[in-house]
Backbone as numpy.savetxt, mean C-alpha at the origin, in Angstrom:
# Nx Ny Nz CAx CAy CAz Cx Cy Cz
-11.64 -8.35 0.76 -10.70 -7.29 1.05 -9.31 -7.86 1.33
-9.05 -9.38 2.15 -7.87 -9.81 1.92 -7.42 -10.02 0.66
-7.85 -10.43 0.04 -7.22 -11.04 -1.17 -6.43 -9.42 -2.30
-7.70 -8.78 -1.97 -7.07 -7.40 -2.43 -5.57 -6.63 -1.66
-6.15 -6.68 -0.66 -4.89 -6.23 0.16 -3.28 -7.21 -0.14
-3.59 -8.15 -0.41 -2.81 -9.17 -0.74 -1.84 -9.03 -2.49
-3.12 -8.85 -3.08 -2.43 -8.27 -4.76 -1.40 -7.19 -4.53
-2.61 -5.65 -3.69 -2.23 -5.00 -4.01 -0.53 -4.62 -3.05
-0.21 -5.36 -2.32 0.98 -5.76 -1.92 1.92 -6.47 -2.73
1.25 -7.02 -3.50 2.45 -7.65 -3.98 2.76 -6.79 -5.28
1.99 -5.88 -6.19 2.17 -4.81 -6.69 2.80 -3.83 -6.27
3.13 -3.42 -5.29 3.85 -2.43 -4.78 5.29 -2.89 -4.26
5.02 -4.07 -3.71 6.73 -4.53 -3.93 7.42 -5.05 -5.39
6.64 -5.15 -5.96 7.34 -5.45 -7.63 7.46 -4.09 -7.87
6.61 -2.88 -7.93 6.63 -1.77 -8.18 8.22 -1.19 -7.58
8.19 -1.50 -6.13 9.48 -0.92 -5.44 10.28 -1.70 -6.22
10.40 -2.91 -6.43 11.94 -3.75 -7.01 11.90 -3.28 -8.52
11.40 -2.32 -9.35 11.43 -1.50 -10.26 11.77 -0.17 -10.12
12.03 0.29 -9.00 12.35 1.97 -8.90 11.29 2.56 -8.75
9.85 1.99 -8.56 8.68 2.62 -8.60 8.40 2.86 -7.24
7.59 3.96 -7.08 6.97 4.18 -5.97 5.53 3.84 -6.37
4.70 3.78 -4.91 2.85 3.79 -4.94 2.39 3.96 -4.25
1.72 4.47 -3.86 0.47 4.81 -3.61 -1.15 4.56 -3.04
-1.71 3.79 -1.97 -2.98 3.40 -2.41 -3.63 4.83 -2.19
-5.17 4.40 -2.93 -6.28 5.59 -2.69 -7.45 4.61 -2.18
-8.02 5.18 -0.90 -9.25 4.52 -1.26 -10.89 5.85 -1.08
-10.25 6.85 -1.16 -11.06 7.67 -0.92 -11.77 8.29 -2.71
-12.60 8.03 -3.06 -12.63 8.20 -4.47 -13.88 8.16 -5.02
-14.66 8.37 -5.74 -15.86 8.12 -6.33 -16.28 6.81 -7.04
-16.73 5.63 -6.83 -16.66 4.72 -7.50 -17.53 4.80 -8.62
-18.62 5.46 -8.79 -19.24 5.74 -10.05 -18.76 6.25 -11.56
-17.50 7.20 -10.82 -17.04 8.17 -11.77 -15.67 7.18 -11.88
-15.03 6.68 -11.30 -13.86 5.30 -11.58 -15.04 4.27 -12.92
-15.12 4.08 -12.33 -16.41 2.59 -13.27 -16.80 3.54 -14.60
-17.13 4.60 -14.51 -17.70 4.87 -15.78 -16.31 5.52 -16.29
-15.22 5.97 -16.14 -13.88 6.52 -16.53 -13.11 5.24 -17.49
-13.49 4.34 -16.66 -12.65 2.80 -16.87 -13.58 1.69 -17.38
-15.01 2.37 -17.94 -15.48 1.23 -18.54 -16.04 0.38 -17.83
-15.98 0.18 -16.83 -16.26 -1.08 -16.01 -17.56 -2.05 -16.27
-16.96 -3.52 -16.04 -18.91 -4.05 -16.27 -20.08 -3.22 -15.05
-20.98 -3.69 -15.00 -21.96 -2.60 -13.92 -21.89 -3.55 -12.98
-21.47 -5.21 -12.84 -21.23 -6.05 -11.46 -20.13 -5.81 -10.78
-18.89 -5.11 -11.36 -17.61 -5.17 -10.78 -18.12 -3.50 -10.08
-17.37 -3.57 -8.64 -17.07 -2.44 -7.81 -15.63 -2.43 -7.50
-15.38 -1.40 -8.03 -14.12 -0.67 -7.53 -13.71 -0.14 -5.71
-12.60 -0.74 -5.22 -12.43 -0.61 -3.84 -11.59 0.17 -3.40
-10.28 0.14 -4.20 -9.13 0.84 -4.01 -8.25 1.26 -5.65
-7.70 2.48 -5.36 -6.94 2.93 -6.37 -5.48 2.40 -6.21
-4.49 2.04 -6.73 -3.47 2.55 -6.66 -2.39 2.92 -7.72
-1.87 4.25 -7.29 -0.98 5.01 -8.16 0.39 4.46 -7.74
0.74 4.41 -9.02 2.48 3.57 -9.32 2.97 5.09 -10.67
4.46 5.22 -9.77 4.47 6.13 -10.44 6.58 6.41 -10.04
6.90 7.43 -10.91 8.48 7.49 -10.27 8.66 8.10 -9.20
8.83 8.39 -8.40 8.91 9.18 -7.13 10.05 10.48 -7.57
9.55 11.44 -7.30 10.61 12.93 -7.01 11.42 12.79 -6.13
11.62 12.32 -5.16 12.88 12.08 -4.39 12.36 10.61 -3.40
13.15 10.08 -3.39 13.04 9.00 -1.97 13.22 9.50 -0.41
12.41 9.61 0.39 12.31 9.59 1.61 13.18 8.92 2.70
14.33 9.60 3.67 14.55 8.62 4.48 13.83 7.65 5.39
13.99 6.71 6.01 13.69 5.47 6.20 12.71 6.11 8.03
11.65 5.69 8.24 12.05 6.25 8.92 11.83 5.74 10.62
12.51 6.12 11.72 13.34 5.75 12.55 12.14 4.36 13.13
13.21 3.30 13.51 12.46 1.81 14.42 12.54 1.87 15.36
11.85 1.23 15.99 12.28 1.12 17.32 13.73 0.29 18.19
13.58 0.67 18.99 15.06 -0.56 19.39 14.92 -1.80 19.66
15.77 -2.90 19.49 16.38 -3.93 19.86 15.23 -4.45 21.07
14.15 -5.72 21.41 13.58 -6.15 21.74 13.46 -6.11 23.20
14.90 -6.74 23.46 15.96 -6.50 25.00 16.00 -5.02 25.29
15.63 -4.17 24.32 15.97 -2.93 24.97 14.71 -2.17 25.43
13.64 -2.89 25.04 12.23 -2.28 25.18 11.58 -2.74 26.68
11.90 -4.12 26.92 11.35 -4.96 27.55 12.49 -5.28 29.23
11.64 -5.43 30.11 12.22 -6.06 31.06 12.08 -6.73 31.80
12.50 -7.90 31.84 12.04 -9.44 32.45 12.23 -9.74 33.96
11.26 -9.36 34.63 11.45 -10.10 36.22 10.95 -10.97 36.68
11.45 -11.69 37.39 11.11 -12.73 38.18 12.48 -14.09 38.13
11.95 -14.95 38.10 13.13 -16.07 38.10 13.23 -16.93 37.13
């Protein structure tokens, strides 16, 4: 599951540095994926993800503050 999580990160930031948006899915039928897509019958399908243009971009949305501003240090 790391190594996946790992691809599928780095797919989605190539995707973003293309104008693309994505998507993961992991809620899905893996029987009906595998037989849609051919699959050999050893490979299992884990996660989907949709790459696609986005209808509008989303603002960003809000962080938290400045480290110093969260935290407060007592003692000496």
């Amino acid at each position: 599951m790391i190594h996946a999580g790992i691809v599928l990160q780095s797919i989605a930031l190539l995707a973003y540095s293309l104008g693309l948006g994505t998507n993961p899915i992991l809620s899905f039928s893996k029987d009906a994926i595998k037989e849609l897509l051919k699959l050999p019958e050893d490979w299992e399908p884990i996660i989907l993800l949709l790459i696609g243009y986005p209808r509008s971009i989303p603002e960003p949305t809000p962080r938290l503050p400045p480290l110093d501003k969260l935290t407060l240090w007592m003692g000496g």
